[in-house]
Coordinates of C-alpha atoms in Angstrom, one line a residue:
Chain A
X1 CA -17.0 16.8 -20.0
X2 CA -18.1 15.3 -16.7
X3 CA -19.2 11.7 -16.5
X4 CA -22.6 10.8 -15.2
X5 CA -23.2 8.8 -12.0
X6 CA -24.2 5.8 -14.2
X7 CA -21.0 6.0 -16.2
X8 CA -18.9 6.2 -13.1
X9 CA -20.8 3.2 -11.7
X10 CA -20.1 1.3 -15.0
X11 CA -16.4 1.9 -14.6
X12 CA -16.6 0.7 -10.9
X13 CA -18.3 -2.5 -12.0
X14 CA -15.8 -2.9 -14.9
X15 CA -13.0 -2.8 -12.3
X16 CA -14.7 -5.4 -10.1
X17 CA -15.2 -7.6 -13.2
X18 CA -11.5 -7.2 -13.9
X19 CA -10.8 -8.6 -10.4
X20 CA -9.9 -5.4 -8.6
X21 CA -11.8 -6.6 -5.6
X22 CA -10.2 -4.4 -2.9
X23 CA -12.2 -1.3 -2.4
X24 CA -9.2 0.8 -1.3
X25 CA -7.3 -0.1 -4.5
X26 CA -10.3 0.5 -6.6
X27 CA -10.9 4.0 -5.4
X28 CA -7.6 5.2 -6.7
X29 CA -8.0 3.4 -10.1
X30 CA -11.6 4.7 -10.4
X31 CA -10.6 8.3 -9.9
X32 CA -7.7 8.0 -12.4
X33 CA -9.8 6.3 -15.1
X34 CA -12.7 8.7 -14.7
X35 CA -10.4 11.7 -14.9
X36 CA -8.6 10.3 -18.0
X37 CA -11.8 9.4 -19.8
X38 CA -13.3 12.8 -19.1
X39 CA -10.2 14.4 -20.4
X40 CA -10.0 12.3 -23.6
X41 CA -13.7 12.9 -24.3
X42 CA -13.2 16.7 -23.9
X43 CA -9.9 17.2 -25.6
X44 CA -9.7 14.4 -28.2
X45 CA -13.4 14.4 -29.0
X46 CA -13.8 10.6 -28.7
X47 CA -16.7 8.6 -27.3
X48 CA -16.9 7.2 -23.8
X49 CA -16.3 3.7 -25.1
X50 CA -13.2 4.7 -27.1
X51 CA -11.8 6.7 -24.2
X52 CA -12.3 3.9 -21.7
X53 CA -10.7 1.3 -24.0
X54 CA -7.8 3.6 -24.5
X55 CA -7.3 4.1 -20.7
X56 CA -7.7 0.4 -20.1
X57 CA -4.8 -0.3 -22.4
X58 CA -2.8 2.5 -20.8
X59 CA -2.7 0.4 -17.6
X60 CA -0.9 -2.3 -19.5
X61 CA -3.9 -4.6 -20.1
X62 CA -3.2 -6.2 -23.4
X63 CA -5.8 -6.5 -26.1
X64 CA -5.5 -8.4 -29.3
X65 CA -8.0 -7.0 -31.8
X66 CA -7.2 -9.7 -34.4
X67 CA -10.4 -11.7 -35.1
X68 CA -12.7 -9.5 -33.0
X69 CA -15.6 -8.0 -34.9
X70 CA -15.8 -4.2 -34.8
X71 CA -19.1 -4.1 -32.8
X72 CA -17.6 -6.3 -30.1
X73 CA -14.3 -4.5 -29.7
X74 CA -15.4 -2.5 -26.7
X75 CA -16.9 -5.4 -24.7
X76 CA -14.1 -7.8 -25.6
X77 CA -11.4 -5.2 -25.2
X78 CA -12.4 -4.4 -21.6
X79 CA -12.4 -7.9 -20.4
X80 CA -9.9 -9.8 -22.5
X81 CA -7.0 -9.2 -20.2
X82 CA -6.5 -7.7 -16.7
X83 CA -2.7 -8.2 -16.5
X84 CA -2.1 -4.5 -16.0
X85 CA -4.4 -4.3 -13.0
X86 CA -3.0 -7.5 -11.5
X87 CA 0.5 -6.0 -11.7
X88 CA -0.8 -2.8 -10.2
X89 CA -2.3 -4.7 -7.2
X90 CA 0.9 -6.8 -6.8
X91 CA 3.1 -3.8 -6.7
X92 CA 0.8 -2.0 -4.2
X93 CA 0.7 -5.1 -2.0
X94 CA 4.5 -5.2 -2.0
X95 CA 4.9 -1.5 -1.1
X96 CA 2.2 -1.7 1.6
X97 CA 4.1 -4.6 3.2
X98 CA 7.3 -2.5 3.1
X99 CA 5.4 0.5 4.5
X100 CA 4.1 -1.4 7.5
X101 CA 7.4 -3.1 8.2
X102 CA 9.0 0.4 8.3
X103 CA 6.3 1.7 10.6
X104 CA 6.6 -1.3 12.9
X105 CA 10.4 -0.7 13.3
X106 CA 9.9 3.0 13.8
X107 CA 7.3 2.3 16.5
X108 CA 9.6 -0.3 18.1
X109 CA 12.5 2.2 18.3
X110 CA 10.1 4.8 19.9
X111 CA 8.8 2.3 22.4
X112 CA 12.3 1.3 23.5
X113 CA 13.3 4.9 24.0
X114 CA 10.6 5.5 26.6
X115 CA 11.0 4.6 30.3
X116 CA 7.3 3.8 30.5
X117 CA 7.7 0.9 28.0
X118 CA 10.8 -0.5 29.7
X119 CA 8.7 -0.6 32.9
X120 CA 5.8 -2.3 31.2
X121 CA 8.2 -4.8 29.6
X122 CA 9.9 -5.5 32.9
X123 CA 6.5 -6.1 34.5
X124 CA 5.6 -8.6 31.8
X125 CA 8.8 -10.5 32.2
X126 CA 8.4 -10.5 36.0
X127 CA 4.8 -11.8 35.7
X128 CA 6.1 -14.7 33.5
X129 CA 8.8 -15.5 36.1
X130 CA 6.3 -15.6 38.9
X131 CA 4.0 -17.7 36.8
X132 CA 6.8 -20.1 36.1
X133 CA 7.7 -20.4 39.7
X134 CA 4.1 -21.3 40.8
X135 CA 2.6 -23.0 37.8
X136 CA 5.1 -23.8 35.1
X137 CA 2.6 -25.6 32.9
X138 CA 0.4 -22.4 32.8
X139 CA 3.3 -20.7 30.9
X140 CA 2.2 -22.5 27.7
X141 CA -1.4 -21.2 27.8
X142 CA -0.5 -17.7 28.9
X143 CA 2.4 -17.5 26.4
X144 CA 0.2 -18.7 23.6
X145 CA -2.5 -16.2 24.5
X146 CA 0.0 -13.3 24.4
X147 CA 1.3 -14.5 21.0
X148 CA -2.2 -14.9 19.5
X149 CA -3.3 -11.4 20.7
X150 CA -2.8 -9.8 17.2
X151 CA -4.8 -12.6 15.6
X152 CA -7.7 -12.1 18.2
X153 CA -7.5 -8.4 17.6
X154 CA -7.6 -8.6 13.8
X155 CA -10.4 -11.2 13.9
X156 CA -12.4 -9.0 16.2
X157 CA -12.1 -6.0 13.8
X158 CA -12.8 -8.1 10.7
X159 CA -16.0 -9.4 12.3
X160 CA -17.0 -6.0 13.8
X161 CA -16.4 -3.6 10.9
X162 CA -17.3 -3.8 7.2
X163 CA -14.4 -1.4 6.3
X164 CA -11.9 -4.2 7.0
X165 CA -13.3 -6.5 4.4
X166 CA -11.9 -6.6 0.9
X167 CA -9.3 -3.9 1.9
X168 CA -5.7 -4.5 0.8
X169 CA -4.3 -2.2 3.5
X170 CA -6.1 -4.1 6.2
X171 CA -5.1 -7.4 4.8
X172 CA -1.5 -6.4 4.6
X173 CA -1.5 -5.1 8.2
X174 CA -3.0 -8.4 9.2
X175 CA -0.2 -10.2 7.4
X176 CA 2.4 -8.1 9.2
X177 CA 0.8 -8.9 12.5
X178 CA 0.9 -12.6 11.7
X179 CA 4.6 -12.5 11.1
X180 CA 5.1 -12.9 14.9
X181 CA 3.0 -16.0 14.8
X182 CA 5.2 -17.4 12.0
X183 CA 8.3 -16.9 14.2
X184 CA 6.5 -18.7 17.1
X185 CA 5.7 -21.6 14.8
X186 CA 9.3 -21.7 13.7
X187 CA 10.3 -22.1 17.3
X188 CA 7.9 -25.0 17.7
X189 CA 9.2 -26.6 14.5
X190 CA 12.8 -26.4 15.9
X191 CA 11.8 -28.1 19.1
X192 CA 9.4 -30.6 17.5
X193 CA 12.1 -33.1 16.6
X194 CA 13.5 -33.3 20.2
X195 CA 10.2 -33.7 22.1
X196 CA 7.3 -36.1 21.7
X197 CA 4.5 -33.5 22.1
X198 CA 3.9 -29.9 23.2
X199 CA 3.3 -30.8 26.9
X200 CA 6.7 -32.5 27.1
X201 CA 8.5 -29.4 25.8
X202 CA 10.1 -27.3 28.5
X203 CA 7.5 -24.8 29.9
X204 CA 10.1 -22.1 30.3
X205 CA 10.5 -22.1 26.5
X206 CA 7.0 -20.7 26.0
X207 CA 7.6 -18.0 28.7
X208 CA 10.8 -17.0 27.0
X209 CA 9.3 -16.9 23.5
X210 CA 6.3 -14.8 24.7
X211 CA 8.7 -12.4 26.5
X212 CA 11.0 -12.1 23.5
X213 CA 8.2 -11.4 21.1
X214 CA 6.1 -9.2 23.5
X215 CA 7.5 -5.8 22.2
X216 CA 6.8 -6.9 18.6
X217 CA 3.2 -8.0 19.5
X218 CA 2.6 -4.7 21.3
X219 CA 3.8 -2.6 18.4
X220 CA 1.9 -4.8 15.8
X221 CA -1.4 -4.1 17.6
X222 CA -0.6 -0.4 17.7
X223 CA 0.2 -0.3 14.0
X224 CA -2.9 -2.4 13.3
X225 CA -5.1 0.1 15.1
X226 CA -3.5 3.0 13.2
X227 CA -4.2 1.3 9.9
X228 CA -7.7 0.5 11.0
X229 CA -8.5 4.1 11.9
X230 CA -7.1 5.5 8.6
X231 CA -8.9 2.9 6.6
X232 CA -12.2 3.5 8.5
X233 CA -12.0 7.3 7.8
X234 CA -11.6 6.6 4.0
X235 CA -14.3 4.0 4.1
X236 CA -16.8 6.3 5.8
X237 CA -16.0 9.0 3.3
X238 CA -16.7 6.6 0.5
X239 CA -19.9 5.0 1.7
X240 CA -21.6 7.4 4.0
Chain B
X1 CA 7.1 6.0 -19.6
X2 CA 6.6 5.8 -23.3
X3 CA 9.3 8.1 -24.7
X4 CA 12.6 6.8 -23.4
X5 CA 14.1 4.5 -20.8
X6 CA 16.5 7.4 -20.0
X7 CA 13.8 9.2 -18.0
X8 CA 13.0 6.1 -16.0
X9 CA 15.7 6.7 -13.3
X10 CA 14.5 10.2 -12.8
X11 CA 10.8 9.5 -12.3
X12 CA 11.0 9.7 -8.5
X13 CA 12.8 13.1 -8.7
X14 CA 10.3 14.4 -11.2
X15 CA 7.4 13.5 -8.8
X16 CA 9.1 14.9 -5.8
X17 CA 9.9 18.1 -7.6
X18 CA 6.3 18.6 -8.8
X19 CA 4.9 17.9 -5.3
X20 CA 7.4 20.4 -3.9
X21 CA 6.0 23.1 -6.1
X22 CA 2.3 22.2 -5.4
X23 CA 0.7 21.7 -2.0
X24 CA -0.8 18.3 -3.1
X25 CA -1.5 16.5 -6.3
X26 CA -3.4 13.4 -7.5
X27 CA -2.1 10.7 -9.8
X28 CA -3.7 11.8 -13.1
X29 CA -2.9 15.5 -12.4
X30 CA 0.8 14.5 -12.1
X31 CA 0.8 12.8 -15.5
X32 CA -0.9 15.8 -17.1
X33 CA 1.4 18.3 -15.5
X34 CA 4.5 16.5 -16.8
X35 CA 3.0 16.2 -20.2
X36 CA 2.2 20.0 -20.2
X37 CA 5.6 21.0 -18.8
X38 CA 7.5 19.0 -21.4
X39 CA 5.1 19.9 -24.2
X40 CA 4.1 16.3 -24.7
X41 CA 7.7 15.1 -24.9
X42 CA 7.5 13.0 -21.7
X43 CA 4.4 10.9 -21.0
X44 CA 4.3 9.1 -17.7
X45 CA 2.2 5.9 -18.1
X46 CA -0.1 4.7 -15.3
X47 CA 2.0 1.5 -15.1
X48 CA 5.1 3.6 -14.1
X49 CA 3.5 6.4 -12.1
X50 CA 1.6 4.4 -9.4
X51 CA 4.4 2.0 -8.4
X52 CA 6.6 5.0 -8.0
X53 CA 4.0 6.9 -5.9
X54 CA 3.4 3.8 -3.7
X55 CA 7.1 3.3 -3.3
X56 CA 7.7 6.9 -2.2
X57 CA 4.8 6.6 0.2
X58 CA 6.2 3.4 1.6
X59 CA 9.6 5.1 2.1
X60 CA 7.8 7.8 4.1
X61 CA 8.5 10.6 1.6
X62 CA 4.9 11.1 0.7
X63 CA 1.7 11.3 2.7
X64 CA -1.8 10.6 1.5
X65 CA -5.0 12.6 1.9
X66 CA -8.4 11.4 0.6
X67 CA -11.2 13.8 -0.3
X68 CA -14.6 13.4 -2.0
X69 CA -14.6 15.0 -5.5
X70 CA -17.5 14.6 -8.0
X71 CA -19.2 11.5 -6.6
X72 CA -15.9 9.7 -6.1
X73 CA -12.9 9.6 -3.8
X74 CA -9.6 11.2 -4.8
X75 CA -6.3 10.4 -3.3
X76 CA -4.0 13.4 -3.0
X77 CA -0.2 12.9 -2.5
X78 CA 1.9 15.5 -0.6
X79 CA 5.4 15.7 0.6
X80 CA 6.3 14.8 4.2
X81 CA 9.0 16.6 6.1
X82 CA 11.5 13.9 5.1
X83 CA 10.2 14.1 1.5
X84 CA 10.9 17.8 1.4
X85 CA 14.5 17.2 2.5
X86 CA 14.9 14.3 0.1
X87 CA 13.7 16.4 -2.8
X88 CA 16.6 18.8 -2.3
X89 CA 19.1 15.9 -2.2
X90 CA 17.5 14.2 -5.3
X91 CA 17.6 17.5 -7.3
X92 CA 21.2 18.1 -6.4
X93 CA 22.0 14.5 -7.5
X94 CA 20.1 15.1 -10.8
X95 CA 21.9 18.3 -11.5
X96 CA 25.2 16.6 -10.9
X97 CA 24.2 13.8 -13.2
X98 CA 23.3 16.3 -16.0
X99 CA 26.6 18.0 -15.5
X100 CA 28.5 14.7 -15.8
X101 CA 26.6 13.7 -18.9
X102 CA 27.2 17.1 -20.4
X103 CA 30.9 16.7 -19.9
X104 CA 30.8 13.3 -21.6
X105 CA 28.5 14.1 -24.5
X106 CA 29.5 17.7 -25.2
X107 CA 32.7 18.6 -23.4
X108 CA 32.8 22.1 -25.0
X109 CA 29.6 23.1 -23.1
X110 CA 30.6 21.6 -19.8

């Protein structure tokens, strides 16, 4: 028995009410729940409400029936607890983080195995050396600009494209890209105690930090773009 | 998994084996296939299946393909090249494990 468009829409809204806000997480849950409900209605001969409640519990969402009147079991049962879905999202988040870290390392290895990248890297270092020779104080600004490139990139896409909003994949890719920024902040934190303010810190420090993290930043942007393209393809399939 | 904790350690191998036999499968299809093959003896719960699938995907053993089916999107999982190689290793490990357990539980048959 196939579910109607309205019934599928009901399940989608029920997932949103249960705080499954990320559209890319919801699409997998929606397909599973619809398939399971259809199957239960066909093979076990139960109603839509009974089947949905059954599947809801199957995801580990607890429901204490005690004290709930029979005519309210469906409504209360669906929204009493969403602990199963929360766990689902948490685990997916963890695995996505792992997946992107793995991809970043893989891309880094590939980059360092090409002559083209070594040439690019050497040019960046050379540019910083030249800049330091002529205008050491500019190293701070340029270094900072290089380090915030992933942030600028992700902000641009978040602003430009709807597919990036409420997407767990995109949000995890952004977090991975921000990791470089955290390392930069850590460097600041270490120096903070020895210098009065940022301007009194040695300018060469910013040039060195930007050069050290440059390959990471370059790869992060590449991975970010890859995630964006994959996500966009799925989003277009869903909404167009 | 509802039946026994003993199956838990073999869940990844079960998923890899099924995907090795089929070009691509979606989550619910995997649970139903396992149920059918084991005549209802082994029921993979949603809470166990998806973390395992996402973990295998993160490890680069599975690839994902999304397609539109009946007014909704469906995520299909399929083996990557590394996944295919890993399936062989995992199945060998499982066979070895069964042999060892057989020797322990029923030495006459081993």
